[in-house]
Structure formats: structure tokens, C-alpha cells
XYZ file of C-alpha atoms in Angstrom:
785
model
C 131.976 106.279 84.015
C 129.343 102.604 84.841
C 126.856 102.123 86.184
C 125.681 98.632 88.404
C 123.934 95.969 86.791
C 120.663 96.221 89.078
C 118.498 99.046 90.367
C 118.586 99.078 93.518
C 121.154 96.943 94.505
C 124.932 96.883 95.625
C 126.592 93.823 93.227
C 130.146 92.572 94.102
C 131.167 94.113 90.922
C 129.103 97.186 92.017
C 131.364 98.616 94.866
C 134.095 99.440 92.054
C 131.570 100.310 89.651
C 129.544 102.888 91.683
C 130.735 106.357 91.656
C 132.413 107.136 95.252
C 129.912 109.669 96.617
C 132.382 110.301 100.301
C 133.667 113.059 99.039
C 132.773 116.162 100.497
C 130.179 117.458 97.807
C 126.414 118.514 97.699
C 124.033 115.554 96.577
C 121.408 116.367 93.905
C 118.364 114.113 93.453
C 116.714 114.025 89.832
C 113.633 112.896 88.480
C 114.005 112.232 84.857
C 111.916 111.390 82.313
C 112.168 109.571 78.368
C 114.942 106.715 79.473
C 113.985 103.453 77.946
C 117.007 101.671 78.553
C 121.001 101.089 79.070
C 122.037 103.495 76.537
C 119.809 106.000 77.461
C 121.417 105.707 80.924
C 125.054 105.462 79.863
C 123.726 108.616 77.522
C 123.038 110.476 80.917
C 125.845 110.232 83.433
C 128.077 110.967 80.275
C 126.308 113.910 79.589
C 126.114 115.237 83.613
C 129.976 114.054 84.193
C 131.342 116.195 81.307
C 130.909 118.717 84.229
C 133.429 120.061 85.648
C 132.862 118.513 89.603
C 130.441 116.269 88.755
C 129.284 112.747 89.473
C 126.161 110.559 88.517
C 124.253 107.251 88.955
C 121.238 106.637 87.161
C 118.021 104.663 87.948
C 116.184 103.837 84.956
C 113.515 102.034 87.537
C 113.113 104.269 89.447
C 113.198 106.963 86.527
C 115.880 109.339 89.186
C 119.846 110.382 89.298
C 121.734 111.140 92.036
C 124.363 113.598 91.020
C 127.397 114.679 93.445
C 128.841 118.347 92.831
C 131.902 119.472 94.207
C 132.279 121.667 91.907
C 130.724 124.973 91.093
C 127.578 123.982 89.104
C 123.991 124.840 89.703
C 120.646 122.932 90.047
C 119.359 124.267 87.056
C 123.073 123.659 84.943
C 122.102 120.105 85.235
C 118.906 119.597 84.585
C 120.040 121.762 81.262
C 122.116 119.409 80.338
C 119.621 116.370 81.035
C 116.892 117.797 78.660
C 120.005 119.204 76.103
C 120.885 115.044 75.713
C 116.677 114.449 75.493
C 115.506 113.869 78.184
C 113.556 115.891 80.754
C 114.497 117.014 84.492
C 113.606 118.408 86.989
C 114.844 118.089 91.338
C 113.360 115.410 92.765
C 110.931 116.025 95.137
C 111.395 114.559 98.761
C 108.384 112.630 100.006
C 106.160 110.864 97.337
C 102.436 111.960 96.627
C 99.938 110.938 97.622
C 98.468 109.612 94.418
C 101.958 107.893 93.191
C 103.714 111.065 91.593
C 104.923 111.551 88.074
C 105.609 107.520 88.573
C 102.333 106.573 87.360
C 101.944 108.826 84.081
C 103.760 105.742 81.933
C 101.967 103.272 82.800
C 98.685 105.665 82.407
C 99.888 107.224 78.621
C 100.709 103.460 77.616
C 97.743 101.860 78.919
C 95.514 103.296 75.549
C 97.940 102.512 73.364
C 97.931 99.325 73.774
C 94.048 98.569 74.433
C 93.487 100.187 71.532
C 96.605 98.439 69.432
C 95.479 94.755 70.734
C 91.561 95.892 69.350
C 93.072 96.593 66.230
C 95.672 93.976 66.153
C 93.370 91.267 66.315
C 91.225 91.578 63.332
C 94.326 92.280 61.039
C 96.061 89.058 61.586
C 93.051 86.714 61.848
C 92.270 87.851 57.957
C 95.711 87.852 57.421
C 96.642 84.638 58.388
C 93.585 82.571 57.719
C 92.643 82.992 53.979
C 88.656 81.272 55.493
C 88.574 84.763 56.840
C 89.264 87.024 54.010
C 87.276 89.228 51.382
C 87.552 90.754 48.341
C 90.387 93.201 48.732
C 90.991 92.678 52.542
C 93.967 94.436 52.530
C 93.283 97.688 52.684
C 90.472 97.248 55.569
C 94.017 95.739 56.899
C 96.124 98.852 56.297
C 92.849 100.717 58.002
C 93.156 99.243 60.770
C 97.086 98.827 61.403
C 97.731 102.376 60.642
C 96.872 103.675 64.122
C 99.161 100.401 65.070
C 102.450 101.368 63.835
C 101.744 105.360 63.972
C 99.821 106.326 67.310
C 99.919 103.258 69.382
C 104.057 102.463 68.326
C 104.716 106.578 68.794
C 106.650 105.788 71.724
C 109.209 103.674 70.166
C 109.081 106.266 67.341
C 109.976 108.946 69.915
C 112.949 107.458 71.259
C 114.387 106.203 68.156
C 114.392 109.818 66.906
C 115.887 110.632 70.528
C 118.729 107.675 69.469
C 119.061 108.616 65.983
C 119.649 112.642 67.246
C 123.041 111.054 69.467
C 123.709 108.903 66.384
C 123.394 105.537 68.474
C 120.698 102.810 68.518
C 118.363 100.496 70.893
C 115.304 97.941 70.783
C 113.392 100.888 69.541
C 115.083 102.011 66.664
C 115.497 98.036 65.630
C 111.180 98.434 66.024
C 110.782 101.427 64.864
C 112.152 100.477 61.365
C 111.000 96.516 61.934
C 107.369 98.496 62.146
C 107.732 100.899 59.619
C 109.272 98.705 57.137
C 106.411 96.035 57.147
C 104.068 99.030 56.731
C 105.088 100.779 54.669
C 106.442 98.129 51.841
C 102.775 96.242 52.466
C 101.421 99.597 51.768
C 103.401 100.242 48.609
C 102.720 96.697 47.509
C 98.948 96.834 48.135
C 98.933 99.756 46.037
C 101.524 99.153 43.132
C 99.405 95.792 43.174
C 95.453 95.795 43.706
C 94.782 92.198 42.174
C 97.569 90.955 45.320
C 94.382 90.980 48.125
C 91.715 91.731 45.562
C 89.947 87.659 46.270
C 89.700 85.856 49.181
C 91.367 83.200 50.545
C 94.745 84.565 49.623
C 97.929 82.262 51.540
C 100.220 84.293 53.120
C 102.987 83.041 50.457
C 100.855 84.233 47.485
C 101.191 88.134 48.480
C 103.408 90.539 50.114
C 101.552 91.936 51.885
C 103.243 92.013 56.018
C 100.400 94.473 57.682
C 99.570 91.838 60.657
C 103.675 91.573 61.644
C 103.850 95.580 61.714
C 100.571 95.221 64.441
C 101.565 92.107 66.927
C 105.347 93.237 67.047
C 103.508 96.783 68.265
C 100.834 94.864 70.601
C 103.284 93.013 72.397
C 106.029 95.380 72.931
C 103.437 97.519 74.098
C 102.423 94.466 76.890
C 106.230 94.399 78.022
C 106.619 97.727 77.991
C 103.556 98.726 79.839
C 104.176 95.634 82.187
C 107.246 97.200 83.342
C 105.948 100.888 83.510
C 103.759 99.571 86.402
C 106.971 97.422 88.038
C 108.669 101.529 88.301
C 105.951 102.334 89.771
C 105.722 100.221 92.605
C 109.891 100.706 92.901
C 108.656 103.623 94.957
C 105.703 102.395 96.538
C 108.000 101.147 99.900
C 108.899 104.264 100.843
C 105.975 105.542 101.159
C 104.411 102.307 102.982
C 107.276 102.320 104.896
C 106.700 106.103 106.475
C 102.698 105.335 106.685
C 103.868 102.362 109.062
C 104.077 105.272 111.564
C 101.577 107.333 114.035
C 99.139 110.206 112.132
C 98.922 112.257 116.097
C 99.948 112.031 119.337
C 98.342 113.218 122.512
C 101.054 115.398 124.256
C 100.943 116.823 127.618
C 100.854 120.919 126.979
C 100.904 123.338 130.610
C 99.356 120.536 132.102
C 96.583 119.369 129.356
C 95.956 116.764 126.965
C 96.163 117.872 123.648
C 96.692 115.924 120.501
C 98.555 116.499 117.676
C 99.731 115.509 114.125
C 103.820 114.118 114.906
C 105.031 116.016 112.708
C 104.366 118.713 115.531
C 106.034 117.303 117.801
C 109.369 118.665 119.049
C 111.801 117.207 120.945
C 111.180 117.193 125.005
C 107.522 116.813 124.386
C 106.032 114.486 126.839
C 103.430 112.195 125.066
C 100.889 109.749 126.274
C 100.516 106.517 125.043
C 97.858 103.959 125.664
C 97.144 100.073 125.996
C 97.389 98.949 121.749
C 98.206 102.430 120.407
C 101.747 103.287 118.443
C 104.366 105.406 120.254
C 104.225 107.993 117.842
C 107.805 109.246 118.265
C 111.755 107.776 119.043
C 112.083 108.675 123.507
C 112.589 107.515 127.222
C 109.835 106.492 129.215
C 108.856 108.914 132.061
C 106.541 107.258 133.908
C 104.313 103.746 133.948
C 105.167 100.200 132.985
C 104.497 98.149 129.855
C 105.418 95.388 126.920
C 106.247 97.059 123.759
C 106.009 94.831 120.501
C 108.944 95.609 118.128
C 108.568 92.995 115.581
C 107.866 95.380 113.084
C 110.812 97.453 113.633
C 113.816 94.967 115.284
C 112.080 91.791 114.417
C 112.821 90.216 117.572
C 109.322 87.984 118.566
C 109.460 88.471 121.999
C 107.636 91.867 123.369
C 110.374 94.361 125.999
C 109.512 94.906 128.974
C 109.565 98.906 129.663
C 109.924 100.817 133.115
C 110.721 104.723 133.690
C 113.920 105.388 132.012
C 114.088 103.090 129.220
C 114.072 103.936 125.227
C 111.028 103.697 122.937
C 110.816 104.042 119.179
C 108.254 105.173 117.209
C 105.873 103.178 115.127
C 106.808 100.085 118.282
C 102.841 99.045 119.441
C 102.594 99.617 123.403
C 100.602 95.935 124.394
C 99.523 96.780 127.820
C 99.554 99.783 130.506
C 99.543 103.267 129.939
C 102.786 105.023 129.208
C 104.137 108.608 129.652
C 106.979 109.153 126.883
C 108.811 112.010 126.774
C 110.409 112.562 123.050
C 114.347 112.466 121.841
C 113.694 112.182 118.224
C 111.382 113.510 115.896
C 111.114 114.164 112.236
C 114.451 112.990 110.223
C 115.563 111.651 113.135
C 113.246 109.025 114.397
C 114.880 105.060 113.416
C 111.668 105.206 111.015
C 112.532 107.713 109.167
C 116.505 106.351 108.862
C 114.898 103.023 107.953
C 113.414 104.917 105.066
C 116.323 106.422 104.208
C 117.874 103.326 103.881
C 115.541 102.350 101.753
C 116.377 104.808 99.379
C 119.946 104.682 99.429
C 120.176 101.520 98.676
C 117.104 101.737 96.253
C 118.791 105.546 94.076
C 122.870 104.284 94.371
C 122.403 102.196 91.656
C 121.370 101.353 87.974
C 119.596 99.063 86.266
C 120.708 95.242 84.071
C 121.503 96.553 80.404
C 118.714 94.487 78.662
C 120.642 91.684 76.273
C 118.633 92.417 73.727
C 119.847 96.194 74.064
C 123.310 95.581 74.286
C 122.977 93.282 70.652
C 120.740 95.478 68.675
C 122.951 98.258 69.473
C 125.647 96.820 66.936
C 122.857 95.309 65.072
C 120.259 97.978 63.904
C 123.908 99.696 62.104
C 124.702 96.518 61.058
C 120.927 95.919 59.273
C 120.561 98.977 58.007
C 124.186 99.286 56.582
C 123.628 95.867 54.640
C 120.432 96.886 53.392
C 121.651 99.868 51.480
C 124.529 98.426 50.590
C 121.890 95.652 49.056
C 119.825 98.396 47.031
C 123.884 99.606 45.731
C 125.039 96.684 44.684
C 122.684 95.395 43.061
C 122.139 98.976 41.141
C 125.982 99.216 40.058
C 125.544 94.989 39.141
C 122.537 96.123 37.033
C 123.357 100.025 35.425
C 123.204 98.581 31.577
C 120.373 97.229 32.226
C 118.686 99.665 34.628
C 116.017 99.660 32.186
C 114.515 96.534 32.746
C 113.836 96.944 36.048
C 117.121 96.085 37.878
C 115.605 99.511 40.057
C 113.201 97.496 41.541
C 115.101 94.236 42.002
C 117.661 96.365 43.921
C 114.238 97.864 46.557
C 112.514 94.526 46.719
C 116.081 93.530 47.965
C 116.742 95.354 50.246
C 113.512 95.920 51.739
C 113.474 92.136 51.815
C 116.784 92.973 54.056
C 114.148 94.880 56.669
C 111.777 92.366 56.362
C 113.682 89.701 56.922
C 115.434 91.762 60.509
C 112.083 93.054 61.578
C 112.176 91.934 65.106
C 109.112 90.014 64.920
C 110.894 86.919 67.005
C 112.921 89.481 69.081
C 110.300 91.301 70.231
C 108.560 88.107 71.313
C 111.525 86.498 73.049
C 110.976 88.052 76.096
C 107.694 89.277 76.540
C 106.195 85.355 75.916
C 108.810 84.345 78.236
C 108.108 87.317 80.829
C 104.450 86.283 80.562
C 104.312 82.813 80.329
C 106.857 82.894 83.279
C 105.346 85.303 85.816
C 101.726 83.689 84.965
C 102.841 80.412 85.901
C 104.461 81.788 89.209
C 101.347 83.370 90.176
C 99.494 80.166 89.826
C 102.160 78.772 92.406
C 102.161 81.533 93.851
C 105.415 83.195 93.055
C 105.274 86.989 91.846
C 108.322 88.538 90.186
C 108.507 92.370 89.511
C 110.368 92.504 86.159
C 112.309 90.866 83.706
C 116.105 92.330 85.376
C 115.088 89.936 88.810
C 115.554 87.189 85.855
C 118.851 87.659 85.513
C 119.963 88.194 89.362
C 118.806 84.740 90.042
C 120.810 83.116 88.013
C 124.342 84.321 89.706
C 122.965 84.468 93.533
C 126.062 82.117 95.166
C 124.208 83.230 99.188
C 121.202 83.733 100.502
C 120.998 85.801 104.028
C 117.462 83.930 105.548
C 115.287 86.136 107.981
C 114.477 84.524 111.069
C 111.239 85.385 112.574
C 108.209 84.951 110.253
C 110.883 83.189 107.620
C 112.370 80.499 108.922
C 110.262 80.413 112.475
C 106.275 81.458 112.031
C 107.731 84.019 114.138
C 104.661 83.828 117.385
C 105.261 82.046 120.389
C 103.857 79.039 122.096
C 104.412 76.713 124.615
C 107.195 73.934 123.495
C 107.296 72.494 126.720
C 106.403 72.681 130.588
C 108.728 70.920 132.888
C 106.939 70.347 136.242
C 108.592 70.601 139.772
C 107.297 70.214 143.486
C 105.570 67.064 142.817
C 102.619 68.599 139.860
C 101.810 66.458 136.716
C 102.778 69.070 133.877
C 99.316 69.458 132.814
C 98.302 70.421 136.266
C 100.720 73.256 136.017
C 99.865 74.259 132.394
C 96.282 75.044 133.417
C 96.705 76.585 137.147
C 99.311 79.077 134.558
C 97.034 79.161 131.818
C 94.065 80.460 133.800
C 95.290 83.122 135.418
C 97.313 84.170 132.233
C 93.928 84.044 130.544
C 93.584 88.008 132.008
C 96.646 89.551 130.593
C 97.143 90.805 127.136
C 101.060 90.703 126.977
C 101.190 87.764 124.585
C 102.882 85.664 126.410
C 100.447 85.348 128.790
C 98.200 85.238 125.349
C 100.452 81.740 124.581
C 100.110 80.415 127.403
C 96.439 80.504 127.702
C 96.253 79.314 124.122
C 98.052 76.430 125.168
C 96.061 75.556 128.228
C 92.974 75.449 126.151
C 94.219 73.518 123.800
C 95.727 70.865 126.004
C 91.607 70.618 127.473
C 90.237 70.651 124.356
C 86.650 70.452 124.511
C 86.263 69.308 128.315
C 85.253 73.335 129.150
C 86.975 76.443 129.265
C 89.496 77.345 131.956
C 89.752 77.524 135.377
C 87.727 80.455 137.167
C 90.707 82.786 138.273
C 89.130 85.822 141.568
C 91.864 88.410 143.418
C 93.257 88.690 139.348
C 96.664 91.215 139.700
C 98.971 92.591 136.658
C 102.034 93.628 137.278
C 103.534 95.122 133.883
C 106.779 93.840 133.246
C 106.805 91.254 136.034
C 103.941 88.562 135.567
C 100.141 87.822 136.980
C 98.700 86.335 139.901
C 95.195 85.231 141.402
C 92.981 82.787 143.046
C 92.484 80.006 141.066
C 89.313 77.643 141.566
C 88.544 73.722 140.640
C 86.346 73.152 137.708
C 83.300 73.076 139.628
C 83.788 76.431 142.066
C 81.759 79.378 142.559
C 83.482 82.328 141.803
C 82.991 82.806 145.979
C 84.806 79.413 146.758
C 82.063 78.265 148.211
C 82.170 74.824 146.748
C 84.451 72.436 145.100
C 88.264 72.709 146.545
C 89.877 75.548 148.145
C 91.250 78.036 145.540
C 95.088 77.825 144.664
C 97.028 81.128 144.671
C 98.873 80.963 141.558
C 101.607 83.172 140.462
C 103.425 83.445 136.827
C 106.610 85.455 136.023
C 109.951 86.684 136.167
C 111.353 86.050 139.310
C 111.551 89.371 140.689
C 108.097 88.753 140.314
C 108.425 85.587 142.135
C 110.476 87.582 144.978
C 108.082 90.281 145.423
C 105.258 87.453 146.228
C 107.662 85.983 148.344
C 108.170 83.512 146.272
C 112.125 81.912 146.551
C 113.008 79.708 144.556
C 115.677 76.965 145.217
C 119.127 76.113 143.726
C 118.147 73.222 141.909
C 114.677 75.029 140.549
C 117.040 77.846 139.569
C 119.560 75.571 138.018
C 116.881 74.171 135.857
C 115.808 77.626 134.906
C 118.989 78.287 133.582
C 119.476 75.125 131.509
C 116.292 75.986 129.911
C 117.143 79.371 129.105
C 120.243 78.105 127.580
C 118.664 76.196 125.212
C 117.474 79.644 123.546
C 113.905 79.255 125.760
C 111.880 82.191 127.148
C 111.674 80.759 130.753
C 108.951 81.771 132.384
C 108.148 80.378 136.474
C 105.089 79.033 137.559
C 104.265 79.050 141.777
C 101.150 77.395 142.934
C 100.519 78.068 147.343
C 103.994 79.787 148.045
C 106.324 76.991 146.135
C 107.934 76.808 142.532
C 105.379 74.675 140.698
C 107.438 74.255 137.042
C 108.369 76.100 134.500
C 106.926 76.776 130.791
C 108.624 77.213 127.474
C 107.800 79.376 125.657
C 110.170 79.430 121.494
C 109.518 80.974 118.501
C 108.679 76.729 116.301
C 110.574 75.953 113.216
C 107.996 76.316 110.493
C 106.724 72.715 108.872
C 109.038 72.678 105.723
C 111.945 75.205 106.698
C 114.516 72.327 106.892
C 113.922 70.430 103.389
C 114.189 74.500 101.879
C 117.341 74.911 103.037
C 117.952 71.415 101.655
C 116.920 72.548 98.011
C 118.546 76.011 98.242
C 121.584 74.437 98.958
C 121.092 71.814 96.031
C 120.410 74.754 93.745
C 124.093 75.804 94.616
C 122.924 78.787 97.340
C 124.823 78.976 100.703
C 122.336 79.586 103.672
C 123.084 82.388 105.959
C 120.368 82.350 109.136
C 120.093 86.119 110.164
C 117.989 87.222 113.348
C 117.562 90.396 115.829
C 116.971 87.384 118.332
C 119.995 86.060 120.477
C 122.649 83.818 119.907
C 120.839 80.491 122.046
C 117.953 81.018 119.725
C 119.574 81.989 116.405
C 122.260 78.581 116.981
C 119.055 76.352 117.650
C 116.791 77.252 115.032
C 119.971 76.932 112.769
C 120.351 73.989 113.992
C 116.392 72.385 113.502
C 117.154 73.265 109.120
C 120.520 72.669 108.744
C 122.151 75.670 108.388
C 125.810 75.695 109.809
C 126.627 77.711 113.081
C 129.796 78.975 111.049
C 126.556 80.455 109.014
C 124.540 81.856 111.848
C 124.568 86.401 112.511
C 122.735 86.428 115.913
C 121.871 89.874 117.564
C 121.674 92.298 114.465
C 119.241 95.419 114.236
C 118.002 96.691 111.291
C 120.562 98.802 110.238
C 123.064 95.976 111.373
C 121.044 93.879 108.409
C 122.650 96.471 106.034
C 126.047 96.045 106.617
C 125.915 92.413 107.110
C 124.951 91.802 103.678
C 126.679 94.678 102.169
C 129.854 92.576 104.139
C 128.973 90.149 102.546
C 129.124 91.252 99.486
C 132.406 93.731 100.373
C 133.493 89.773 99.973
C 133.090 89.023 96.868
C 129.533 87.245 96.975
C 125.911 88.047 95.115
C 123.517 87.716 98.039
C 120.142 87.336 98.090
C 117.831 87.969 101.187
C 114.206 87.269 102.284
C 112.583 88.094 104.881
C 109.069 89.718 106.010
C 109.784 92.355 108.049
C 109.876 96.048 108.113
C 113.366 95.583 109.669
C 114.252 93.411 106.737
C 113.126 96.695 103.994
C 116.198 97.758 103.939
C 119.088 95.011 103.678
C 116.071 93.315 101.132
C 116.574 96.892 99.046
C 120.490 96.277 99.908
C 120.662 92.928 98.436
C 121.418 91.750 94.543
C 118.335 89.849 94.775
C 115.232 91.201 97.900
C 112.492 87.951 98.312
C 109.820 89.187 100.305
C 106.889 87.013 102.242
C 103.781 87.478 101.519
C 102.846 87.289 105.172
C 105.345 89.386 105.865
C 104.885 93.877 105.540
C 103.380 95.092 102.120
C 107.210 97.157 103.124
C 108.757 93.990 102.525
C 107.083 93.291 99.665
C 107.737 96.840 98.205
C 111.073 96.822 98.868
C 111.814 93.109 97.664
C 112.317 91.532 93.519
C 110.904 88.842 94.376
C 107.518 87.794 96.876
C 106.595 84.418 97.720
C 102.619 84.190 98.918
C 101.902 82.504 102.162
C 104.809 81.504 104.545
C 106.686 77.958 103.525
C 110.010 78.979 102.859
C 109.610 76.635 99.818
C 108.651 78.542 97.783
C 112.185 81.301 98.540
C 113.940 78.083 96.346
C 110.839 77.435 93.574
C 110.800 81.180 92.852
C 115.137 81.111 92.257
C 114.409 77.653 90.331
C 111.633 79.023 88.417
C 113.156 83.384 87.138
C 116.083 81.337 86.165
C 114.086 79.082 83.702
C 112.632 81.652 82.628
C 115.852 83.320 81.540
C 117.066 80.297 80.199
C 114.143 80.324 78.507
C 114.583 84.211 77.455
C 118.293 83.790 76.590
C 117.299 80.526 74.210
C 114.564 82.981 72.518
C 117.007 85.175 72.159
C 119.572 83.137 69.974
C 116.848 81.692 67.894
C 116.214 85.172 67.236
C 118.833 86.402 65.812
C 120.517 83.197 64.479
C 117.254 83.515 61.727
C 117.762 87.282 60.984
C 122.125 86.016 61.127
C 121.159 83.619 58.505
C 118.009 85.532 56.519
C 119.710 88.536 55.979
C 122.603 87.469 53.851
C 120.335 85.319 51.885
C 117.723 88.256 51.156
C 120.868 90.490 50.385
C 121.474 88.373 47.613
C 118.112 88.454 46.223
C 116.974 84.683 47.082
C 114.517 85.250 49.058
C 111.898 87.287 48.347
C 109.728 90.069 50.704
C 107.596 86.812 51.016
C 109.268 84.137 51.972
C 110.367 86.694 54.322
C 107.569 87.249 55.981
C 106.576 83.096 56.585
C 110.115 82.700 57.888
C 109.254 85.849 59.814
C 105.876 83.801 60.910
C 107.852 80.340 61.466
C 110.587 82.200 64.350
C 108.105 83.708 66.108
C 106.549 80.948 66.723
C 109.375 79.076 67.255
C 109.775 81.658 69.994
C 106.369 81.285 71.851
C 106.077 77.471 71.846
C 109.600 77.421 73.532
C 108.019 80.241 75.805
C 104.363 78.185 76.419
C 107.072 75.708 77.758
C 107.115 77.260 81.124
C 103.447 76.426 82.082
C 104.660 73.030 82.799
C 107.122 74.930 85.730
C 106.392 72.637 89.336
C 104.724 69.768 87.470
C 106.018 66.604 88.299
C 107.997 66.206 84.884
C 109.191 69.544 85.627
C 113.150 69.768 85.730
C 115.656 70.950 87.645
C 117.672 73.774 86.916
C 120.491 74.611 88.817
C 123.046 77.241 88.104
C 122.444 78.389 84.815
């Protein structure tokens, strides 16, 4: 059984790699502790797969397994099998704990080890590498300071290496444990057998065989990388928690004719509850009384509020912008739309396994080879010197064997990924780009299609007046001022946009006109008497007030206003352009039409062009209608054939799956709650930092602010960082490949091996620091690598 290459993602090849869970059977979710790498994932899957009727997919970042059982296997048997493999398993809790649950433990456990290692490593490094900082017998101080680092601080590596050894396998932890131990023990042996090596200060590193700084530095850097990884794992589960927290906590329920406040989890289907202006709708239901406009942007992504009246359905967690509503609950608990969206996020994450790190894949072969070479070296030297064993050939054999282990010590290998990742992510933070973890980097390399959510990503997500079409002889400015004055009394988002446009047009010249006899009809429009700028509210000064009616066609009809055929055609033409068109009537006649649109962000067109340069195919995905989507796509340079409109939240996930089913590796960029499941399903999820916490937590990359250009830059930086890591790993293993044979033939003593090891580390760190120049004028562009 194979695993997918990305935790929480459904890439193309994953369609074949993921076990088929569609067969009848129960699904068991397990929490698993103790896994450190891809080989751990494979071991747990193989052990579980040996049980009759059991299929499993293990997720390393979430430290979980999703197991389908079609045979007669109990939950305890599953747990026992995982425990026997060397890991700790327990049944998964259905809801995350408020304090983060068990996922907090790895990070909190590593933190004191990391701090201790860093504090002790600094003086060891200074006195070992700088002769001027040395003092008589400094080696003993270095040994005492290093001992806690290579034992207690490095314990997670030693423990993992022991678990792997028990199952006759090896990983990066095995390599680290052996390298750190060999460097420390050989240094301690040299110090004991040759106290004069550090008896005097000012000793250069080639004049002694002391490598305590190697053991300490490797441990500290790898602990730092493991700590950052543990934090990323913990954040993986917070999307689900944040999504569930969006719902209302209480509901005002009508019971026995009285209004009673109850927790939402006590609602039952059929309950009637009250929703006041500005309040959240407690659960999915049907409006039984009242009219209002519902802000559904968090759930559907629609920028335009939806007008509702008795008989219309409403969704839990959406916001009632104005008007009092009575709603009869139709779906509660786990059946609600919000709960189903949370389930989609959880499903998309739990069905996939993490990337197998390149270093782990190579070390699985590299470690046994190094151990074998060391043993063969020792044996060969002994055999070659059998006639003269008493002349010190045993010492030579031991020295050559230890030189092999020292030259193979993963100093550069241990620095290869953490230094590049730290430098790349640090530079990204300076540029407003947050990368969740190292697995994200490889995903950016293979992505070929990027799905862009329209609202809040390509567009601003806020309605604004884009055009005023005057009719009936009035000027555009006059129509806007009259409409803005009367709309200023309404809390409807469209009214607020019109009033804001009127204020902007008026500038510093004064406030909007005075309005009396104001009336607002939910779902229809507004009406009022608009007085001149110098008029008193009783109309005694200035010109006579104008009766202004603003809203939909039905509202105009209720006020006895009928547009002519030409006016109706002008109105339909504006609607066909993708705009939200609003009538304005003055004193019983049509005065004009206001167009409102969700405007395209500045820079979106250039960002789309940059994505194309990076080898990506942009696709616009939105819950808005086709006319609006087509207009936005045209404005930013996306072909009409790459537009998906009228898509619901579940449909966004299906759209991503459809593209993946065509063999594409898909990235998704979005900012709303409705985007969270699709962000989790995509091979690479990119959240806009001005969006919701749910979208950010469900994604792999987060770009701060609302600039779509940062999306292209985030992919570019990730690819650059991945390229740097691969270059570092190449040089780290190349150095070992050259150095090990030389050491085995006795041509490289441990002191020179230590110097070579230090040089390889300097090379790796220097290469990583080049990432600090990313984004500057001389930085090269990175395309598909």
C-alpha cells in the first residue's frame, strides 16, 4: 500500500495511491504518537494492512490514521498493532480540545531541549573554533557542556533511532544519532587518552581530534528544525476548530410562546428562533416571518447580500444585516452546512500522507552503507595488519573506522534543510509570505494549475458604485446625491456603498442632503423626502423637497412608478454587463440607474500574467453569476474557457477534484471560509492574509495583505528555497561520497575529516544565505524547476 505525497492534499497520482474507502465498512480514526518520518508512516500502514479486511492511510503532520475495517477486527486490535510497531495509538477525539489537545505535546517537549542545547552549544562552538577564546584544558569544559546536549537534548533522535533499529530499518534520525554519538565518543576517547591535546590554549582545530562542537551544533540545528515542524503540525488541526467557532453560540428560541435563550447545541429540528439585525443565524432553517438581507459571504463567497422573505432558506453562521427574522430550524448539529464544511476540511486533510523527505529516502540506504563501510574498514585494517597487531595496527584500524563515521557525520546534511528553510521563510516573512512547512516547497515545484477564488482574491470583495446612468434630464452627479442622501438612512450593504459614493463625490463641500419621511423596505429599497442643501427639515427654507425612491423594480411598482420600455432595456443592458443595477426615481419619474460592482484589485492583471510566466494556468472560480465572472476574467487576462461560475462551496471542492482527475497538480488561492475545503483539497493551498483565519489555517502558504501578486511571489520563493535545499543536499552527500572512501583507505585522519566537515557546513550555510537577496533587483526569476 502506498501513500500520497502530500498531507491533506489530493494530487493526481494520489488518486491511484489512496486506498479505496468506498467499500462497505466502518471507518476508525486513530491518533498516533512517535512518528518522525515517511518510513514511520509506511511501517504503520504495512502493519495495519496485514490485518484481514483493514486498509489504512496514515497522515504524519496530523499524527493520525484513517482506517477502514471490513473484517472482524476490533478497535483495540488496531491500537495493539500500532503499539507493537513502536508507536502509541489511541482513538481519535471527534472535536479538537480547546487547548490544542495532544498535538501541543511535541512542541512543548522540544522547546526546553532546544533552549538548553542552544545555550550550551554557543560556548562549545566558540572555544572549539576560536583559538583566542581557549584556555588551559578547555577540552574538558567542552566535554562537560556537550554531554547534556548529546544525551538529554538529542534524546528524541536517539529514541527514534532505537525504534527504527528494532525494526531493522534506518532514517534520518539514525544518521543523526550515530553521527552525534560517534563525534562525542571519539572526542571523549581522544581527550582521555591524550589530555595534552587541549592542555594549552590557542590550539587550532587541525591540531587536535576533538569534535565536541560538531555533536553540539548538529543537535541544536536539528532540534530547531524539529521544533518548527512540530508547531506546523499543531497548526494543521486549527482550521477545523476555527471553522466550528464561526457558528453562533446561543439562539433566542420561541418556546411556549416565550423567548428563551438556549445554547445552539440544544436546538432541535422544528424549533423557531429569533434573529435580530446584526446577529448570526443559529442554524440552517426556513424563514417564517420577516424580511431582511443576509450576508452570506463567509459561506458562499457572494459579495452581494441575499434578500430573504418567508419561505426562503437560510444558512447557519450567516449574518442578518437588517430586519428581524423568525426562522424554523431544519438542520441542526452535524447536519448543518457549517458542520458539513468542517467535515470536508477534515476529510481532505485526513485522507493524505506527507511528502517523503529527500534526506530520509537517501539516508534509508546511506546509513546501512556507512555502517557497513566502517565495519569493513576496521576488519580490513585488522586483516591487513595481522602479523603486526602488537605494533599498533589495532589503533590504526580503529582510527580509520572512526574517521569513516566522522566524515559521514551528517553535519552538512543536518544543516541543509533547516538553514535553507529558515532563511527562505525568514525572507518570506519580510516579504509578507508565510510558508507552513518544508513539504510545501516540493508542492510548488510540481503545480501546473492555479485556481483563483474571485471574491477577495482577484477582486476587492466590496461593492462600489462604478457608473451612474442619468435618465430624465438630470445629471449623473444630481442622481447620485439624491440617491445617496436617502440610502444613508439604511444599513443595507448596497445602501452603504451608494451613500459612500455620494460622500466621496461631494468631497469637502458638506454633508449629504437632509432627508425626512424615510422608509426602508427589506428586500425592496428605500424612500424619503430629500431637501435642498440649505433647507430645514420642515422644508420652510430652500426649494421644495423631492420624493426619491431607490431600489428594485418591485419597490418602484409599489410606489406607483413604471419604467418605460427604453428605460427597461437600459436597465437590462447594465445587468447583462455583470453589474448590480439599482433604480433611482425622483418625484414619480425614473431619474437614473446606479451600477455597483465588486471591483478588480489593482495589480490582479499583472499578477495573473506573472503566474503564467511561472508556468501556471490560472482558472477563475466563483460563486457569483457567469456574467460577473466573465467580466472579471476578461479584466485580468483569464480566457473565458478557464472560468467556473455559480459554484457552491461543495462545488469548489469538486472543481479541484475534477482538475486533479485530469492529471493536473492544482494550487488554490482564496480567502473565505467557503474556500477552506477547496484549499485543503488542493495540492497546494494559498490563503490571502486579509481573509478568514479558517482559510489561512487550511492553506499551506499565506500571503499577507490583499495583493494577488504576492501569490506569484510566494510560489517563486518556495521554488527558490526548494532548489537551495536540493543543492545543499547534493553537496552534503557528494562530500560524504568522496570523503568516505578516502577515510576508509586511511588517507584521512579524523582531524582532517572534522575540517572537511566544517567546510561542507560553511558551504551549505553560505548557499542558504543567498536566499536573503530574494526579491531584490538582482534576484533571478525562478520558473518551473
